[in-house]
């Protein structure tokens, strides 16, 4: 009998693949260390490189028999610095620099900006943030093709770093022509999920969703990245339309007063949890591990707190894309998750019940998933088994963060992959027409259950006008 071992952590780990990890060997190690979602940041690299990464992730995931979802993160409206001679320049306080829209190689005095209308976005006195706010400039003069500025806070500026002008009104659509090209590429390569950067309102999400649908990829997840104040203001509608959200703290921490981030993170996670939509907490979680083998105490605590806030997934960016210790960073997250999750039960269920208390969410699935929680608090249940068409039932159970694994069974590969964004859900891809006996046979065969174990299974028996999950049963394995 093949004995299967479930992962040691229920929190999902998203790792960005970059120059430090884009080889078969490193991808294999990332998966073994606990990576559940491979993120490709389309702001960097070429389609050729991206295609190779996708192929390697699929191949290694199959070889190791460990499911990994692929998230294509679009560049969106982010304005960026162009190429700089030698990779970076050192900007010093008080120096004058010219930001030009001409396509040149940058140096100490002239920095190229990859956005033609850049001078139209700023006026004298405006503050410009480079590299996630690490470097600050003030505008002195605006010309047709360039902006003169003075350095208020200096540092090393690397090629292709981001530019934020928090006050600027961006007149362009959140989904750029380049994003459309990338979505086409993503569809061709069967990517599971799209990360929509800088969404401002629900229409940005709906546009992306309808583009995917029109191109036969309506089952691709759309993760709305919350990284500007508009998105916070319009959060409820965005959440409603998106399949999941990412708290993109990098840009968010520049676009909004940074001290508001902790409370905002908690509020957004709570709302996403209540709707049963997966939420990823992103950026700088273990950033010191880009250079060091051991993270700071503050970083370890940040990961643990995000988990206690109710995040489904935690994300690594430069730590795994360009860092010196990518594997150690994933292993570190897995360790923090494992230990923290043991303490969350008293938090998770009680808290979610409190949140939902008094909210009338009159759907059958809502009632069913709430009663599952009653059941698992009453009797020792080994697993929650959920056959699912769209993954929705599994996600609604996942929001309570039960201590039992939620084993989800679906015939659709994409549905299974996208359950890799949800806390505590372990998906199995099944043959068309599978039934409840097939599920029991499978988990018995894998050694996940033995005789006398009690399991809970959700069911969807069509009756009258009702389709989808409409009942639960609790039974003992023979
Ligand atoms: N594929 C890559 N090639 C080169 N550098 C990369 C790559 N991926 C990430 N990086 C580096 O790691 C840093 C952090 O990664 P991250 O994915 O958060 O990107 P970002 O540029 O901050 O943008 P975004 O806000 O669009 O996600 C980047 O700024 C870049 O320096
Ligand atoms: C991930 C990302 O885009 C950010 O933190 O800004
Ligand atoms: K991006
Ligand atoms: Mg961002």
PDB file of N, CA and C in Angstrom, residues 339-431:
ATOM      1  N   UNK A 339       4.344  25.649  13.202  1.00  0.00           N
ATOM      2  CA  UNK A 339       4.257  25.934  14.637  1.00  0.00           C
ATOM      3  C   UNK A 339       3.087  26.870  14.952  1.00  0.00           C
ATOM      4  N   UNK A 340       2.913  27.882  14.111  1.00  0.00           N
ATOM      5  CA  UNK A 340       1.866  28.872  14.379  1.00  0.00           C
ATOM      6  C   UNK A 340       0.477  28.266  14.232  1.00  0.00           C
ATOM      7  N   UNK A 341       0.320  27.395  13.240  1.00  0.00           N
ATOM      8  CA  UNK A 341      -1.000  26.808  12.978  1.00  0.00           C
ATOM      9  C   UNK A 341      -1.525  26.000  14.161  1.00  0.00           C
ATOM     10  N   UNK A 342      -0.613  25.415  14.926  1.00  0.00           N
ATOM     11  CA  UNK A 342      -1.049  24.619  16.073  1.00  0.00           C
ATOM     12  C   UNK A 342      -1.801  25.470  17.100  1.00  0.00           C
ATOM     13  N   UNK A 343      -1.535  26.761  17.066  1.00  0.00           N
ATOM     14  CA  UNK A 343      -2.149  27.653  18.053  1.00  0.00           C
ATOM     15  C   UNK A 343      -3.354  28.397  17.527  1.00  0.00           C
ATOM     16  N   UNK A 344      -3.699  28.132  16.254  1.00  0.00           N
ATOM     17  CA  UNK A 344      -4.700  29.004  15.687  1.00  0.00           C
ATOM     18  C   UNK A 344      -6.113  28.540  15.943  1.00  0.00           C
ATOM     19  N   UNK A 345      -6.286  27.268  16.334  1.00  0.00           N
ATOM     20  CA  UNK A 345      -7.637  26.726  16.430  1.00  0.00           C
ATOM     21  C   UNK A 345      -8.518  27.567  17.346  1.00  0.00           C
ATOM     22  N   UNK A 346      -7.962  27.884  18.506  1.00  0.00           N
ATOM     23  CA  UNK A 346      -8.758  28.654  19.452  1.00  0.00           C
ATOM     24  C   UNK A 346      -9.097  30.025  18.867  1.00  0.00           C
ATOM     25  N   UNK A 347      -8.227  30.529  18.014  1.00  0.00           N
ATOM     26  CA  UNK A 347      -8.491  31.801  17.332  1.00  0.00           C
ATOM     27  C   UNK A 347      -9.529  31.571  16.228  1.00  0.00           C
ATOM     28  N   UNK A 348      -9.093  30.760  15.237  1.00  0.00           N
ATOM     29  CA  UNK A 348      -9.756  30.629  13.944  1.00  0.00           C
ATOM     30  C   UNK A 348     -11.252  30.479  13.997  1.00  0.00           C
ATOM     31  N   UNK A 349     -11.689  29.335  14.520  1.00  0.00           N
ATOM     32  CA  UNK A 349     -13.101  29.003  14.443  1.00  0.00           C
ATOM     33  C   UNK A 349     -13.949  29.995  15.238  1.00  0.00           C
ATOM     34  N   UNK A 350     -13.538  30.254  16.458  1.00  0.00           N
ATOM     35  CA  UNK A 350     -14.321  31.149  17.305  1.00  0.00           C
ATOM     36  C   UNK A 350     -14.449  32.528  16.670  1.00  0.00           C
ATOM     37  N   UNK A 351     -13.317  32.999  16.133  1.00  0.00           N
ATOM     38  CA  UNK A 351     -13.307  34.336  15.568  1.00  0.00           C
ATOM     39  C   UNK A 351     -14.196  34.432  14.337  1.00  0.00           C
ATOM     40  N   UNK A 352     -14.067  33.433  13.468  1.00  0.00           N
ATOM     41  CA  UNK A 352     -14.862  33.476  12.239  1.00  0.00           C
ATOM     42  C   UNK A 352     -16.347  33.392  12.575  1.00  0.00           C
ATOM     43  N   UNK A 353     -16.694  32.605  13.595  1.00  0.00           N
ATOM     44  CA  UNK A 353     -18.089  32.522  14.012  1.00  0.00           C
ATOM     45  C   UNK A 353     -18.579  33.882  14.485  1.00  0.00           C
ATOM     46  N   UNK A 354     -17.737  34.555  15.235  1.00  0.00           N
ATOM     47  CA  UNK A 354     -18.106  35.880  15.721  1.00  0.00           C
ATOM     48  C   UNK A 354     -18.344  36.839  14.561  1.00  0.00           C
ATOM     49  N   UNK A 355     -17.440  36.771  13.592  1.00  0.00           N
ATOM     50  CA  UNK A 355     -17.568  37.667  12.433  1.00  0.00           C
ATOM     51  C   UNK A 355     -18.889  37.420  11.705  1.00  0.00           C
ATOM     52  N   UNK A 356     -19.216  36.124  11.576  1.00  0.00           N
ATOM     53  CA  UNK A 356     -20.388  35.776  10.780  1.00  0.00           C
ATOM     54  C   UNK A 356     -21.685  35.920  11.564  1.00  0.00           C
ATOM     55  N   UNK A 357     -21.536  35.968  12.895  1.00  0.00           N
ATOM     56  CA  UNK A 357     -22.683  36.097  13.793  1.00  0.00           C
ATOM     57  C   UNK A 357     -23.583  37.246  13.333  1.00  0.00           C
ATOM     58  N   UNK A 358     -24.839  36.960  13.157  1.00  0.00           N
ATOM     59  CA  UNK A 358     -25.764  38.027  12.808  1.00  0.00           C
ATOM     60  C   UNK A 358     -25.726  38.429  11.339  1.00  0.00           C
ATOM     61  N   UNK A 359     -24.747  37.906  10.563  1.00  0.00           N
ATOM     62  CA  UNK A 359     -24.788  38.226   9.135  1.00  0.00           C
ATOM     63  C   UNK A 359     -25.698  37.202   8.475  1.00  0.00           C
ATOM     64  N   UNK A 360     -26.679  37.680   7.785  1.00  0.00           N
ATOM     65  CA  UNK A 360     -27.608  36.788   7.082  1.00  0.00           C
ATOM     66  C   UNK A 360     -27.046  36.566   5.692  1.00  0.00           C
ATOM     67  N   UNK A 361     -26.434  35.422   5.503  1.00  0.00           N
ATOM     68  CA  UNK A 361     -25.901  35.099   4.204  1.00  0.00           C
ATOM     69  C   UNK A 361     -26.687  33.904   3.710  1.00  0.00           C
ATOM     70  N   UNK A 362     -27.873  34.174   3.264  1.00  0.00           N
ATOM     71  CA  UNK A 362     -28.830  33.115   3.004  1.00  0.00           C
ATOM     72  C   UNK A 362     -28.537  32.215   1.826  1.00  0.00           C
ATOM     73  N   UNK A 363     -27.428  31.461   1.888  1.00  0.00           N
ATOM     74  CA  UNK A 363     -27.240  30.461   0.847  1.00  0.00           C
ATOM     75  C   UNK A 363     -27.141  29.097   1.515  1.00  0.00           C
ATOM     76  N   UNK A 364     -27.432  28.085   0.732  1.00  0.00           N
ATOM     77  CA  UNK A 364     -27.391  26.725   1.263  1.00  0.00           C
ATOM     78  C   UNK A 364     -25.961  26.354   1.658  1.00  0.00           C
ATOM     79  N   UNK A 365     -25.018  26.697   0.771  1.00  0.00           N
ATOM     80  CA  UNK A 365     -23.605  26.393   1.061  1.00  0.00           C
ATOM     81  C   UNK A 365     -23.153  27.031   2.369  1.00  0.00           C
ATOM     82  N   UNK A 366     -23.638  28.251   2.605  1.00  0.00           N
ATOM     83  CA  UNK A 366     -23.264  28.965   3.830  1.00  0.00           C
ATOM     84  C   UNK A 366     -23.747  28.165   5.060  1.00  0.00           C
ATOM     85  N   UNK A 367     -24.999  27.734   5.014  1.00  0.00           N
ATOM     86  CA  UNK A 367     -25.564  26.979   6.137  1.00  0.00           C
ATOM     87  C   UNK A 367     -24.832  25.654   6.322  1.00  0.00           C
ATOM     88  N   UNK A 368     -24.550  24.997   5.209  1.00  0.00           N
ATOM     89  CA  UNK A 368     -23.866  23.700   5.272  1.00  0.00           C
ATOM     90  C   UNK A 368     -22.473  23.851   5.875  1.00  0.00           C
ATOM     91  N   UNK A 369     -21.723  24.826   5.379  1.00  0.00           N
ATOM     92  CA  UNK A 369     -20.348  24.942   5.866  1.00  0.00           C
ATOM     93  C   UNK A 369     -20.313  25.362   7.333  1.00  0.00           C
ATOM     94  N   UNK A 370     -21.280  26.156   7.760  1.00  0.00           N
ATOM     95  CA  UNK A 370     -21.312  26.510   9.188  1.00  0.00           C
ATOM     96  C   UNK A 370     -21.627  25.288  10.042  1.00  0.00           C
ATOM     97  N   UNK A 371     -22.499  24.395   9.523  1.00  0.00           N
ATOM     98  CA  UNK A 371     -22.840  23.239  10.363  1.00  0.00           C
ATOM     99  C   UNK A 371     -21.691  22.227  10.394  1.00  0.00           C
ATOM    100  N   UNK A 372     -20.840  22.260   9.385  1.00  0.00           N
ATOM    101  CA  UNK A 372     -19.649  21.394   9.416  1.00  0.00           C
ATOM    102  C   UNK A 372     -18.796  21.767  10.620  1.00  0.00           C
ATOM    103  N   UNK A 373     -18.706  23.049  10.860  1.00  0.00           N
ATOM    104  CA  UNK A 373     -17.875  23.517  11.966  1.00  0.00           C
ATOM    105  C   UNK A 373     -18.469  23.045  13.300  1.00  0.00           C
ATOM    106  N   UNK A 374     -19.807  23.074  13.399  1.00  0.00           N
ATOM    107  CA  UNK A 374     -20.460  22.519  14.595  1.00  0.00           C
ATOM    108  C   UNK A 374     -20.074  21.066  14.782  1.00  0.00           C
ATOM    109  N   UNK A 375     -20.118  20.328  13.673  1.00  0.00           N
ATOM    110  CA  UNK A 375     -19.838  18.888  13.746  1.00  0.00           C
ATOM    111  C   UNK A 375     -18.407  18.630  14.197  1.00  0.00           C
ATOM    112  N   UNK A 376     -17.448  19.344  13.614  1.00  0.00           N
ATOM    113  CA  UNK A 376     -16.054  19.026  13.964  1.00  0.00           C
ATOM    114  C   UNK A 376     -15.709  19.486  15.381  1.00  0.00           C
ATOM    115  N   UNK A 377     -16.538  20.371  15.938  1.00  0.00           N
ATOM    116  CA  UNK A 377     -16.315  20.770  17.333  1.00  0.00           C
ATOM    117  C   UNK A 377     -16.967  19.769  18.286  1.00  0.00           C
ATOM    118  N   UNK A 378     -17.831  18.896  17.759  1.00  0.00           N
ATOM    119  CA  UNK A 378     -18.595  17.976  18.590  1.00  0.00           C
ATOM    120  C   UNK A 378     -17.947  16.605  18.668  1.00  0.00           C
ATOM    121  N   UNK A 379     -17.389  16.164  17.543  1.00  0.00           N
ATOM    122  CA  UNK A 379     -16.908  14.788  17.467  1.00  0.00           C
ATOM    123  C   UNK A 379     -15.537  14.781  16.783  1.00  0.00           C
ATOM    124  N   UNK A 380     -14.701  13.852  17.185  1.00  0.00           N
ATOM    125  CA  UNK A 380     -13.354  13.783  16.613  1.00  0.00           C
ATOM    126  C   UNK A 380     -13.375  13.322  15.162  1.00  0.00           C
ATOM    127  N   UNK A 381     -13.191  14.263  14.270  1.00  0.00           N
ATOM    128  CA  UNK A 381     -13.256  13.937  12.846  1.00  0.00           C
ATOM    129  C   UNK A 381     -11.867  13.994  12.237  1.00  0.00           C
ATOM    130  N   UNK A 382     -11.544  12.960  11.455  1.00  0.00           N
ATOM    131  CA  UNK A 382     -10.183  12.857  10.898  1.00  0.00           C
ATOM    132  C   UNK A 382      -9.999  13.776   9.693  1.00  0.00           C
ATOM    133  N   UNK A 383     -10.960  13.743   8.769  1.00  0.00           N
ATOM    134  CA  UNK A 383     -10.848  14.567   7.568  1.00  0.00           C
ATOM    135  C   UNK A 383     -12.205  15.135   7.169  1.00  0.00           C
ATOM    136  N   UNK A 384     -12.162  16.271   6.507  1.00  0.00           N
ATOM    137  CA  UNK A 384     -13.364  16.816   5.872  1.00  0.00           C
ATOM    138  C   UNK A 384     -13.211  16.507   4.382  1.00  0.00           C
ATOM    139  N   UNK A 385     -14.141  15.773   3.825  1.00  0.00           N
ATOM    140  CA  UNK A 385     -14.050  15.359   2.425  1.00  0.00           C
ATOM    141  C   UNK A 385     -15.047  16.174   1.603  1.00  0.00           C
ATOM    142  N   UNK A 386     -14.579  16.857   0.579  1.00  0.00           N
ATOM    143  CA  UNK A 386     -15.500  17.675  -0.206  1.00  0.00           C
ATOM    144  C   UNK A 386     -15.331  17.442  -1.698  1.00  0.00           C
ATOM    145  N   UNK A 387     -16.260  16.670  -2.282  1.00  0.00           N
ATOM    146  CA  UNK A 387     -16.302  16.629  -3.737  1.00  0.00           C
ATOM    147  C   UNK A 387     -16.747  18.021  -4.205  1.00  0.00           C
ATOM    148  N   UNK A 388     -16.110  18.579  -5.211  1.00  0.00           N
ATOM    149  CA  UNK A 388     -16.434  19.946  -5.575  1.00  0.00           C
ATOM    150  C   UNK A 388     -16.251  20.201  -7.070  1.00  0.00           C
ATOM    151  N   UNK A 389     -17.210  20.923  -7.641  1.00  0.00           N
ATOM    152  CA  UNK A 389     -17.129  21.259  -9.071  1.00  0.00           C
ATOM    153  C   UNK A 389     -16.252  22.476  -9.270  1.00  0.00           C
ATOM    154  N   UNK A 390     -16.521  23.525  -8.465  1.00  0.00           N
ATOM    155  CA  UNK A 390     -15.823  24.796  -8.664  1.00  0.00           C
ATOM    156  C   UNK A 390     -14.814  25.083  -7.559  1.00  0.00           C
ATOM    157  N   UNK A 391     -14.834  24.293  -6.506  1.00  0.00           N
ATOM    158  CA  UNK A 391     -13.934  24.537  -5.374  1.00  0.00           C
ATOM    159  C   UNK A 391     -14.563  25.404  -4.294  1.00  0.00           C
ATOM    160  N   UNK A 392     -15.741  25.930  -4.571  1.00  0.00           N
ATOM    161  CA  UNK A 392     -16.372  26.892  -3.673  1.00  0.00           C
ATOM    162  C   UNK A 392     -16.649  26.325  -2.275  1.00  0.00           C
ATOM    163  N   UNK A 393     -17.181  25.102  -2.227  1.00  0.00           N
ATOM    164  CA  UNK A 393     -17.492  24.513  -0.920  1.00  0.00           C
ATOM    165  C   UNK A 393     -16.220  24.383  -0.083  1.00  0.00           C
ATOM    166  N   UNK A 394     -15.148  23.905  -0.718  1.00  0.00           N
ATOM    167  CA  UNK A 394     -13.888  23.737   0.012  1.00  0.00           C
ATOM    168  C   UNK A 394     -13.392  25.083   0.548  1.00  0.00           C
ATOM    169  N   UNK A 395     -13.537  26.121  -0.251  1.00  0.00           N
ATOM    170  CA  UNK A 395     -13.070  27.445   0.189  1.00  0.00           C
ATOM    171  C   UNK A 395     -13.923  27.990   1.338  1.00  0.00           C
ATOM    172  N   UNK A 396     -15.215  27.707   1.303  1.00  0.00           N
ATOM    173  CA  UNK A 396     -16.079  28.188   2.384  1.00  0.00           C
ATOM    174  C   UNK A 396     -15.781  27.458   3.700  1.00  0.00           C
ATOM    175  N   UNK A 397     -15.339  26.222   3.605  1.00  0.00           N
ATOM    176  CA  UNK A 397     -14.951  25.510   4.833  1.00  0.00           C
ATOM    177  C   UNK A 397     -13.590  26.037   5.286  1.00  0.00           C
ATOM    178  N   UNK A 398     -12.726  26.260   4.325  1.00  0.00           N
ATOM    179  CA  UNK A 398     -11.355  26.708   4.621  1.00  0.00           C
ATOM    180  C   UNK A 398     -11.320  27.994   5.446  1.00  0.00           C
ATOM    181  N   UNK A 399     -12.328  28.865   5.275  1.00  0.00           N
ATOM    182  CA  UNK A 399     -12.272  30.150   5.988  1.00  0.00           C
ATOM    183  C   UNK A 399     -12.295  29.978   7.507  1.00  0.00           C
ATOM    184  N   UNK A 400     -12.804  28.818   7.988  1.00  0.00           N
ATOM    185  CA  UNK A 400     -12.804  28.574   9.427  1.00  0.00           C
ATOM    186  C   UNK A 400     -11.448  28.054   9.917  1.00  0.00           C
ATOM    187  N   UNK A 401     -10.568  27.726   8.982  1.00  0.00           N
ATOM    188  CA  UNK A 401      -9.224  27.219   9.305  1.00  0.00           C
ATOM    189  C   UNK A 401      -9.292  26.070  10.310  1.00  0.00           C
ATOM    190  N   UNK A 402     -10.051  25.027   9.984  1.00  0.00           N
ATOM    191  CA  UNK A 402     -10.139  23.902  10.923  1.00  0.00           C
ATOM    192  C   UNK A 402      -8.796  23.191  11.035  1.00  0.00           C
ATOM    193  N   UNK A 403      -8.619  22.423  12.106  1.00  0.00           N
ATOM    194  CA  UNK A 403      -7.338  21.743  12.276  1.00  0.00           C
ATOM    195  C   UNK A 403      -7.243  20.497  11.378  1.00  0.00           C
ATOM    196  N   UNK A 404      -8.399  19.995  10.942  1.00  0.00           N
ATOM    197  CA  UNK A 404      -8.396  18.861  10.012  1.00  0.00           C
ATOM    198  C   UNK A 404      -8.093  19.350   8.591  1.00  0.00           C
ATOM    199  N   UNK A 405      -7.427  18.534   7.807  1.00  0.00           N
ATOM    200  CA  UNK A 405      -7.267  18.831   6.391  1.00  0.00           C
ATOM    201  C   UNK A 405      -8.626  18.739   5.700  1.00  0.00           C
ATOM    202  N   UNK A 406      -8.839  19.640   4.757  1.00  0.00           N
ATOM    203  CA  UNK A 406     -10.010  19.571   3.890  1.00  0.00           C
ATOM    204  C   UNK A 406      -9.537  18.896   2.610  1.00  0.00           C
ATOM    205  N   UNK A 407      -9.962  17.656   2.396  1.00  0.00           N
ATOM    206  CA  UNK A 407      -9.558  16.961   1.177  1.00  0.00           C
ATOM    207  C   UNK A 407     -10.623  17.242   0.124  1.00  0.00           C
ATOM    208  N   UNK A 408     -10.213  17.874  -0.977  1.00  0.00           N
ATOM    209  CA  UNK A 408     -11.172  18.263  -2.010  1.00  0.00           C
ATOM    210  C   UNK A 408     -11.002  17.356  -3.224  1.00  0.00           C
ATOM    211  N   UNK A 409     -12.108  16.999  -3.857  1.00  0.00           N
ATOM    212  CA  UNK A 409     -12.072  16.073  -4.985  1.00  0.00           C
ATOM    213  C   UNK A 409     -12.785  16.699  -6.162  1.00  0.00           C
ATOM    214  N   UNK A 410     -12.037  16.878  -7.255  1.00  0.00           N
ATOM    215  CA  UNK A 410     -12.636  17.517  -8.419  1.00  0.00           C
ATOM    216  C   UNK A 410     -12.121  16.855  -9.683  1.00  0.00           C
ATOM    217  N   UNK A 411     -12.930  16.919 -10.735  1.00  0.00           N
ATOM    218  CA  UNK A 411     -12.489  16.320 -11.996  1.00  0.00           C
ATOM    219  C   UNK A 411     -11.668  17.325 -12.807  1.00  0.00           C
ATOM    220  N   UNK A 412     -11.663  18.568 -12.355  1.00  0.00           N
ATOM    221  CA  UNK A 412     -10.991  19.593 -13.170  1.00  0.00           C
ATOM    222  C   UNK A 412      -9.643  19.997 -12.586  1.00  0.00           C
ATOM    223  N   UNK A 413      -8.638  19.824 -13.426  1.00  0.00           N
ATOM    224  CA  UNK A 413      -7.255  20.119 -13.039  1.00  0.00           C
ATOM    225  C   UNK A 413      -7.106  21.569 -12.552  1.00  0.00           C
ATOM    226  N   UNK A 414      -7.717  22.497 -13.279  1.00  0.00           N
ATOM    227  CA  UNK A 414      -7.610  23.924 -12.923  1.00  0.00           C
ATOM    228  C   UNK A 414      -8.221  24.198 -11.547  1.00  0.00           C
ATOM    229  N   UNK A 415      -9.354  23.550 -11.276  1.00  0.00           N
ATOM    230  CA  UNK A 415     -10.005  23.729  -9.965  1.00  0.00           C
ATOM    231  C   UNK A 415      -9.066  23.225  -8.871  1.00  0.00           C
ATOM    232  N   UNK A 416      -8.457  22.067  -9.112  1.00  0.00           N
ATOM    233  CA  UNK A 416      -7.522  21.510  -8.132  1.00  0.00           C
ATOM    234  C   UNK A 416      -6.347  22.463  -7.939  1.00  0.00           C
ATOM    235  N   UNK A 417      -5.773  22.935  -9.037  1.00  0.00           N
ATOM    236  CA  UNK A 417      -4.620  23.835  -8.915  1.00  0.00           C
ATOM    237  C   UNK A 417      -4.989  25.097  -8.148  1.00  0.00           C
ATOM    238  N   UNK A 418      -6.162  25.635  -8.418  1.00  0.00           N
ATOM    239  CA  UNK A 418      -6.516  26.891  -7.758  1.00  0.00           C
ATOM    240  C   UNK A 418      -6.926  26.712  -6.299  1.00  0.00           C
ATOM    241  N   UNK A 419      -7.162  25.458  -5.898  1.00  0.00           N
ATOM    242  CA  UNK A 419      -7.363  25.226  -4.461  1.00  0.00           C
ATOM    243  C   UNK A 419      -6.028  25.295  -3.726  1.00  0.00           C
ATOM    244  N   UNK A 420      -4.925  25.380  -4.485  1.00  0.00           N
ATOM    245  CA  UNK A 420      -3.608  25.531  -3.862  1.00  0.00           C
ATOM    246  C   UNK A 420      -3.407  26.916  -3.255  1.00  0.00           C
ATOM    247  N   UNK A 421      -4.386  27.801  -3.453  1.00  0.00           N
ATOM    248  CA  UNK A 421      -4.318  29.121  -2.826  1.00  0.00           C
ATOM    249  C   UNK A 421      -5.035  29.137  -1.468  1.00  0.00           C
ATOM    250  N   UNK A 422      -5.762  28.069  -1.161  1.00  0.00           N
ATOM    251  CA  UNK A 422      -6.602  28.088   0.042  1.00  0.00           C
ATOM    252  C   UNK A 422      -5.995  27.315   1.202  1.00  0.00           C
ATOM    253  N   UNK A 423      -6.051  27.917   2.359  1.00  0.00           N
ATOM    254  CA  UNK A 423      -5.512  27.333   3.585  1.00  0.00           C
ATOM    255  C   UNK A 423      -6.120  25.961   3.880  1.00  0.00           C
ATOM    256  N   UNK A 424      -5.248  25.011   4.134  1.00  0.00           N
ATOM    257  CA  UNK A 424      -5.706  23.714   4.633  1.00  0.00           C
ATOM    258  C   UNK A 424      -6.479  22.839   3.662  1.00  0.00           C
ATOM    259  N   UNK A 425      -6.451  23.208   2.375  1.00  0.00           N
ATOM    260  CA  UNK A 425      -7.164  22.394   1.389  1.00  0.00           C
ATOM    261  C   UNK A 425      -6.147  21.562   0.614  1.00  0.00           C
ATOM    262  N   UNK A 426      -6.397  20.272   0.517  1.00  0.00           N
ATOM    263  CA  UNK A 426      -5.530  19.396  -0.276  1.00  0.00           C
ATOM    264  C   UNK A 426      -6.373  18.765  -1.383  1.00  0.00           C
ATOM    265  N   UNK A 427      -6.171  19.204  -2.627  1.00  0.00           N
ATOM    266  CA  UNK A 427      -7.020  18.729  -3.720  1.00  0.00           C
ATOM    267  C   UNK A 427      -6.539  17.440  -4.389  1.00  0.00           C
ATOM    268  N   UNK A 428      -7.500  16.616  -4.792  1.00  0.00           N
ATOM    269  CA  UNK A 428      -7.228  15.419  -5.588  1.00  0.00           C
ATOM    270  C   UNK A 428      -7.990  15.516  -6.900  1.00  0.00           C
ATOM    271  N   UNK A 429      -7.297  15.221  -8.005  1.00  0.00           N
ATOM    272  CA  UNK A 429      -7.989  15.247  -9.296  1.00  0.00           C
ATOM    273  C   UNK A 429      -8.558  13.864  -9.579  1.00  0.00           C
ATOM    274  N   UNK A 430      -9.863  13.813  -9.892  1.00  0.00           N
ATOM    275  CA  UNK A 430     -10.571  12.542 -10.023  1.00  0.00           C
ATOM    276  C   UNK A 430     -11.034  12.305 -11.469  1.00  0.00           C
ATOM    277  N   UNK A 431     -11.310  11.043 -11.780  1.00  0.00           N
ATOM    278  CA  UNK A 431     -11.873  10.683 -13.084  1.00  0.00           C
ATOM    279  C   UNK A 431     -13.311  11.189 -13.170  1.00  0.00           C
TER     280      UNK A 431
END
